[in-house]
XYZ file of C-alpha atoms in Angstrom:
382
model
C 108.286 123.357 119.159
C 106.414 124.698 116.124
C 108.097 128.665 115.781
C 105.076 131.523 114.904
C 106.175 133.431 111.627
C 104.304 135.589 108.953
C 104.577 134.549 105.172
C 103.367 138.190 103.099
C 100.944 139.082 105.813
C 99.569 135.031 106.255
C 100.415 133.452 109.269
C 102.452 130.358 109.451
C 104.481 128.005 111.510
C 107.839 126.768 111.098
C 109.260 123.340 112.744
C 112.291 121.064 111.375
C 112.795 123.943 108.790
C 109.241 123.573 106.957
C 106.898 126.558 107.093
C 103.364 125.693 106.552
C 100.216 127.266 107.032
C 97.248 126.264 108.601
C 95.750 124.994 105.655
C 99.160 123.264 104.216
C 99.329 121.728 107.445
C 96.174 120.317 107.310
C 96.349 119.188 103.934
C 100.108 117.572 104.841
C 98.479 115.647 107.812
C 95.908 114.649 105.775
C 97.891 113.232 103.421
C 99.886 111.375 105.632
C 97.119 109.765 107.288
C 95.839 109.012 103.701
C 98.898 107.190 102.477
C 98.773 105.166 105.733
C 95.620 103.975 105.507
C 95.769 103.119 102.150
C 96.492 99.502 102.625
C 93.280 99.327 104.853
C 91.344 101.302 102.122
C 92.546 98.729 99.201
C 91.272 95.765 101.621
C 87.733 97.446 100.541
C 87.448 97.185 96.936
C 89.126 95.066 94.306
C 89.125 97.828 91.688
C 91.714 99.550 94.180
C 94.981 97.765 94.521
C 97.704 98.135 96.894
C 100.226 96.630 94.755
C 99.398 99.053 91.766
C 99.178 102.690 93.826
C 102.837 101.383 95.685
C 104.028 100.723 91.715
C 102.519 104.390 91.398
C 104.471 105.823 94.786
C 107.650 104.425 93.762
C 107.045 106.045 89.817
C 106.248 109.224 91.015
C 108.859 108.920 93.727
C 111.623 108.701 90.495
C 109.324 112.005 88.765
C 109.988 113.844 92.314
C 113.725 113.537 91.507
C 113.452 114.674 87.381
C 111.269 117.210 88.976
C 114.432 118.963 90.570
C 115.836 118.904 87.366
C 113.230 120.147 84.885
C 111.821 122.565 87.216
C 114.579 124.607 87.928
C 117.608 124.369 85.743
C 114.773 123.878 82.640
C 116.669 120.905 81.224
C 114.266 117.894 79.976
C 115.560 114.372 80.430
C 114.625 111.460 78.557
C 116.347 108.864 79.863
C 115.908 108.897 83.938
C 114.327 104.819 83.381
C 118.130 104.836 83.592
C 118.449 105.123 87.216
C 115.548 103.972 88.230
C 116.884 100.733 86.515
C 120.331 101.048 87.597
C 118.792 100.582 91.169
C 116.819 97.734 90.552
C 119.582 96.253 89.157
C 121.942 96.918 92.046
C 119.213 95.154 94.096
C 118.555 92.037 91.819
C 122.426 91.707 91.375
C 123.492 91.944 94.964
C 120.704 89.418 95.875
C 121.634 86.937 93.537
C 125.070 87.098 92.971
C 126.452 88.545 96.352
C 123.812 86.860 98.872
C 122.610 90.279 100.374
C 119.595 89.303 102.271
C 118.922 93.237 104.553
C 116.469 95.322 102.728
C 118.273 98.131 104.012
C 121.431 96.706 102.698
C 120.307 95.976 99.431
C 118.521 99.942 99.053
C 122.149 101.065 99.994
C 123.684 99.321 96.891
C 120.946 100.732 94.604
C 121.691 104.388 95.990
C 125.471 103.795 95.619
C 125.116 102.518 91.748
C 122.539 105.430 90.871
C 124.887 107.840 92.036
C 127.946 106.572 90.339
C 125.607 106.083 86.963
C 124.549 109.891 87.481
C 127.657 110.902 88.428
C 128.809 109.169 84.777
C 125.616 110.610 82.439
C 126.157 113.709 84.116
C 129.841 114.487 83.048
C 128.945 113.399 79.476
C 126.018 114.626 79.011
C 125.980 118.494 80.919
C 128.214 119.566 78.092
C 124.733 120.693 76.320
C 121.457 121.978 77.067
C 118.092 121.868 75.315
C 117.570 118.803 72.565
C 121.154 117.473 72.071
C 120.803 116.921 76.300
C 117.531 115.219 75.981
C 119.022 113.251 73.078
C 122.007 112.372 75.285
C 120.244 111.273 77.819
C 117.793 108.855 75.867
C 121.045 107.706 74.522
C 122.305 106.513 78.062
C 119.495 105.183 79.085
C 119.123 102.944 75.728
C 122.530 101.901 76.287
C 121.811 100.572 79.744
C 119.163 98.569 77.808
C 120.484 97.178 75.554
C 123.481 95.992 77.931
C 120.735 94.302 80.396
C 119.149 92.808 77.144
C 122.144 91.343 76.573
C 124.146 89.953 79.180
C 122.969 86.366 80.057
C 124.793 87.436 83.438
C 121.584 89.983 83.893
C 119.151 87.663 82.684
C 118.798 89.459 79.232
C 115.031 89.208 78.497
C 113.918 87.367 81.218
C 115.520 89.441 83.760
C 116.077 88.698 87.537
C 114.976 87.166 90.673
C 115.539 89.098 93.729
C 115.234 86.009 96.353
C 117.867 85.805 98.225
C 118.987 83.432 100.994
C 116.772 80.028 102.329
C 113.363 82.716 102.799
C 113.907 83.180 99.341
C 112.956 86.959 100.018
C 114.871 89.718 101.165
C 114.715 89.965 105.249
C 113.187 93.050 106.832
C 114.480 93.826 110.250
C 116.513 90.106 109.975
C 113.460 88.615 109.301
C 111.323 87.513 106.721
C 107.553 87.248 106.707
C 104.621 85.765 104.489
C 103.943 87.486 101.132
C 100.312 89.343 102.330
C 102.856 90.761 105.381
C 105.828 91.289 103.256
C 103.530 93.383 101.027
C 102.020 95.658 103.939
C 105.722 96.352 105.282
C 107.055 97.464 102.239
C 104.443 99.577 101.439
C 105.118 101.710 104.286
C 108.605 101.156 104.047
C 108.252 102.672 100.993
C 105.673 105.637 102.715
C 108.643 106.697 104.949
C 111.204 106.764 102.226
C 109.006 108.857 100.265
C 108.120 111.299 103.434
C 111.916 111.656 104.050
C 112.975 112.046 100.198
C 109.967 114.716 100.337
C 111.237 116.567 103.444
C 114.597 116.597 101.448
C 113.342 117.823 98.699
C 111.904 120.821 100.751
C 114.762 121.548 102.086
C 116.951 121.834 98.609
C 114.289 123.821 97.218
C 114.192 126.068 100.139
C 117.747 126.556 100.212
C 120.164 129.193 97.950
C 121.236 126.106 95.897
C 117.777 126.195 94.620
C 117.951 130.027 94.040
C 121.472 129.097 92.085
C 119.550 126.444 90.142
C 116.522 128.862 89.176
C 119.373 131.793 88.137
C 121.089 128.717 85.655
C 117.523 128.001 84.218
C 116.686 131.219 83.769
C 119.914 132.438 81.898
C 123.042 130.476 81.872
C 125.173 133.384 80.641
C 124.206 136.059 83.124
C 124.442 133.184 85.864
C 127.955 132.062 84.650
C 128.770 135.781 84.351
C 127.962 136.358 88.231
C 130.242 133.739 89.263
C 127.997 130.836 89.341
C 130.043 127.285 88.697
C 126.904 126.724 86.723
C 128.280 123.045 85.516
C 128.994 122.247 88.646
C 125.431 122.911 90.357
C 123.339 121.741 87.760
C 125.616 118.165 87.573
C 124.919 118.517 91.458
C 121.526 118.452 90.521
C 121.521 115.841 88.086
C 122.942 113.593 90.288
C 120.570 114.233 93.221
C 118.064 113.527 90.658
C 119.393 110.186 90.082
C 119.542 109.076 93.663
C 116.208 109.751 93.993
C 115.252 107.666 90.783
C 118.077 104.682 92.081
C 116.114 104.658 95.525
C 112.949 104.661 93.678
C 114.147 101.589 91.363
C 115.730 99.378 94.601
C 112.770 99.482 96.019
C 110.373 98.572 93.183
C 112.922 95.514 92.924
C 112.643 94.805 96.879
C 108.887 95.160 96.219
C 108.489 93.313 92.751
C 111.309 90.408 93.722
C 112.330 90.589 90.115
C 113.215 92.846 87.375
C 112.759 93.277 83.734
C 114.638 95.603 81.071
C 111.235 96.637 79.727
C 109.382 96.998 83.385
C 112.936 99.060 84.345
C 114.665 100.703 81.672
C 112.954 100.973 78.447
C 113.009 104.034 76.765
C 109.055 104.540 77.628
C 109.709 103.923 81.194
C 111.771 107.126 81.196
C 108.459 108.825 78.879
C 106.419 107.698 82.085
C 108.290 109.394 84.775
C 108.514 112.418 82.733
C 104.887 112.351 81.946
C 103.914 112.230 85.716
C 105.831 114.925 87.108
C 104.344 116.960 84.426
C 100.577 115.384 85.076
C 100.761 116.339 88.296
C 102.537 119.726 88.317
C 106.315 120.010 87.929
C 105.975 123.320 89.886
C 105.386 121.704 92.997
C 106.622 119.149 95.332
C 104.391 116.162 95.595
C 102.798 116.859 91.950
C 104.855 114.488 90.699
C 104.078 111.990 93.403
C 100.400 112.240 92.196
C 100.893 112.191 88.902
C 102.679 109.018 88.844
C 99.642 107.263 91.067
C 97.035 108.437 88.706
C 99.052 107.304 85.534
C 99.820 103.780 86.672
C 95.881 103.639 88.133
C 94.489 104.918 84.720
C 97.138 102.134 82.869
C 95.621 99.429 85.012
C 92.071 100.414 85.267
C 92.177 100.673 80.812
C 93.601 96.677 80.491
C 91.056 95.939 82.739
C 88.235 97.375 81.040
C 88.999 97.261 77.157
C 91.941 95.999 75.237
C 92.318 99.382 73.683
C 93.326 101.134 77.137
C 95.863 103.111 75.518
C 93.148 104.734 73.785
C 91.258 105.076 76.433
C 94.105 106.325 78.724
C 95.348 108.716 76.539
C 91.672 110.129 76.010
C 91.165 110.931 79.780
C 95.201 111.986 79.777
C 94.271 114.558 76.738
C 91.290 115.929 79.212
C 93.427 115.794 82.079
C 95.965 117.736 80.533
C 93.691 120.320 78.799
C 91.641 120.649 81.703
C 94.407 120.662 83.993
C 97.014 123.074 82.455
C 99.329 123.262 85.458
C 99.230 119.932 86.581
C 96.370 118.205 88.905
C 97.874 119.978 92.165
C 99.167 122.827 90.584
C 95.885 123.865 89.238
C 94.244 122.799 92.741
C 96.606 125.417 94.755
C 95.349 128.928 95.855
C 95.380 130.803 92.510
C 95.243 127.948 89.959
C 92.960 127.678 87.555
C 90.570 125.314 89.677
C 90.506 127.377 92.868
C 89.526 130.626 90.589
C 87.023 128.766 88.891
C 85.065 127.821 92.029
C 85.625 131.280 93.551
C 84.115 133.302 90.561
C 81.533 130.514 90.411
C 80.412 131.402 94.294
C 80.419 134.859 93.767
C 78.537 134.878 90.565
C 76.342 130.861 89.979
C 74.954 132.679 86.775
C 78.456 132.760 84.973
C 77.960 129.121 84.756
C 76.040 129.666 82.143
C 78.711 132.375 80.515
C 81.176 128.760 80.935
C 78.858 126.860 78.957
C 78.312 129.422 76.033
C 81.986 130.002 76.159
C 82.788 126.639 75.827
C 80.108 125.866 72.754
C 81.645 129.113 71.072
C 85.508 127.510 71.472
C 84.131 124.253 70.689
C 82.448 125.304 66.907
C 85.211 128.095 66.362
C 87.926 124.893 66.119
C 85.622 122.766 64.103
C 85.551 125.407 61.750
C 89.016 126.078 61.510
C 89.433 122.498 60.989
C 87.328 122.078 57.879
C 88.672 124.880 56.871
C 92.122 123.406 57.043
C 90.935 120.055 55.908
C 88.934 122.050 52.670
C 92.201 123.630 52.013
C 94.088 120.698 51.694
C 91.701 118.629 49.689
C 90.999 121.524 47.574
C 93.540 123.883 47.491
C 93.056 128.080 48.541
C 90.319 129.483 46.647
């Protein structure tokens, strides 16, 4: 049963080890219900696809994991496509090769290569911090590549099928279904992964490993100086990340059937993840999880409307980003930007107006500076 507690003077309730208010609890149910109606919801409206918010889940799902890593030991990777590739991999190569037909079977193999290929990068890469680390780890993930590139064995370009067995399809629960089925079941197959990799999530970042983690990022010296393995924890780290970007990968293969070097583990792949968990908020849990949907939604939605969608995506990115500085749900929580916004804005409706004039003032103060700027250079300094 749900335990009564009080969180700085706000009461909450704590069950499984999660303490949530009132209003996170709502907003958690909520979102639950949301994500499992989502296949009903897509069923609607062709301009919302199921198949491109699950490609957006599983994304995000891999940003969840770098999110561990870049929020609290402060180290940036560029190369966690890496994982999420190894995993895919796992699954395409134990389908074809091996005759795995279980789902569950196959997800097992991706989570045991991701760790061992974290466990790897890790070690070689840990020995520095900052841009030699991010460096490193673009490195790795380049390498893994260029090796699927070019082993016929992998399928180089072309990649690989994961159909395994007479259904041609991997089985869930020993059996296999039609395609419109298949496509529902893995979706929420992939809903409870994500609710369990979330609930773990929680848990690390509720835990003193966490608080070790935040002491590393903070100041690696003073933390080593303490008696902190601080190696140790943040390769722990690292490789938790990974798992969750290996998982993340075997089941975009499981959902996909077949997989690419460029879908997998090019170098922009690994820009993506990054990208989301910062679109959405690194600072909190599921930010990451949204920021992957929107990204692949706003990538699909731009090839569908012009042929310059990467224009167009990176404009409404830009005004995401500028109008969002913490992240879509970080600036949506209680004292982000958002939330204080609409507060002073119900107090006061006449500071709207104050916004506005604001605005116009910030607006013409960066023009000028710019043709300034742009006088100087055509013209030199008076």
């Amino acid at each position: 049963m749900p335990e009564r507690v009080d969180r700085d003077g706000t009461p909450a309730y704590r069950f499984l080890g999660v303490e949530l208010t009132r209003r996170e609890a709502a907003f958690l149910v909520l979102g639950v219900v949301f994500l499992f109606v989502i296949p009903d919801i897509a069923g609607l409206s062709d301009s919302l696809q199921l198949g491109v918010i699950h490609q957006g889940l599983l994304f995000g799902f891999a940003a969840v994991g770098l999110n561990l890593l870049l929020r609290h030991t402060k180290l940036t990777s560029f190369g966690h496509a890496a994982f999420f590739g190894t995993g895919a991999y796992a699954t395409a190569v134990l389908a074809r090769y091996a005759g795995v037909q279980s789902v569950g079977l196959l997800l097992l193999g991706a989570i045991a290569a991701a760790t061992v290929m974290a466990a790897i990068i890790g070690v070689l890469s840990l020995r520095h911090t900052g841009l030699y680390f991010a460096l490193l780890t673009l490195a790795f993930g380049q390498l893994l590549y260029a090796i699927a590139l070019g082993q016929s064995a992998l399928g180089g370009s072309d990649g690989l099928p994961v159909r395994p067995g007479p259904a041609n399809q991997p089985l869930l629960f020993g059996a296999s279904f039609s395609p419109d089925v298949y496509q529902v079941l893995t979706y929420y197959l992939t809903v409870v992964v994500i609710l369990i990799g979330l609930f773990v999530m929680y848990r690390i970042t509720q835990s003193p490993f966490r608080n070790a983690l935040d002491a590393i990022g903070q100041e690696r010296t003073r933390a080593r100086f303490i008696g902190l393995p601080v190696r140790r924890y943040v390769w722990a780290a690292f490789v938790i990340s990974g798992i969750y970007g290996g998982v993340a990968g075997g089941l975009y293969a499981v959902v996909r059937q077949y997989v690419r070097p460029e879908g997998t583990l090019f170098f922009l792949r690994s820009g993506d993840i990054l990208f989301m968990a910062i679109l959405g908020g690194f600072r909190t849990l599921v930010g990451p999880l949204i920021g992957g949907v929107v990204l692949v939604f706003l990538q699909d939605v731009g090839q569908d409307v012009t042929q310059y969608y990467e224009f167009l995506t990176g404009t409404i990115l830009l005004i995401l980003v500028y109008g969002f500085p913490r992240g879509i749900v970080g600036s949506l929580r209680s004292g982000g930007i958002v939330n204080t916004r609409l507060g002073e804005l119900r107090r006061e409706p006449s500071v709207l107006s104050t916004w506005g004039r604001t605005a116009v003032q910030s607006i013409e103060r960066k023009v000028t500076e710019a043709l300034t700027s742009l006088r100087i250079i055509l013209f030199g300094v008076d």
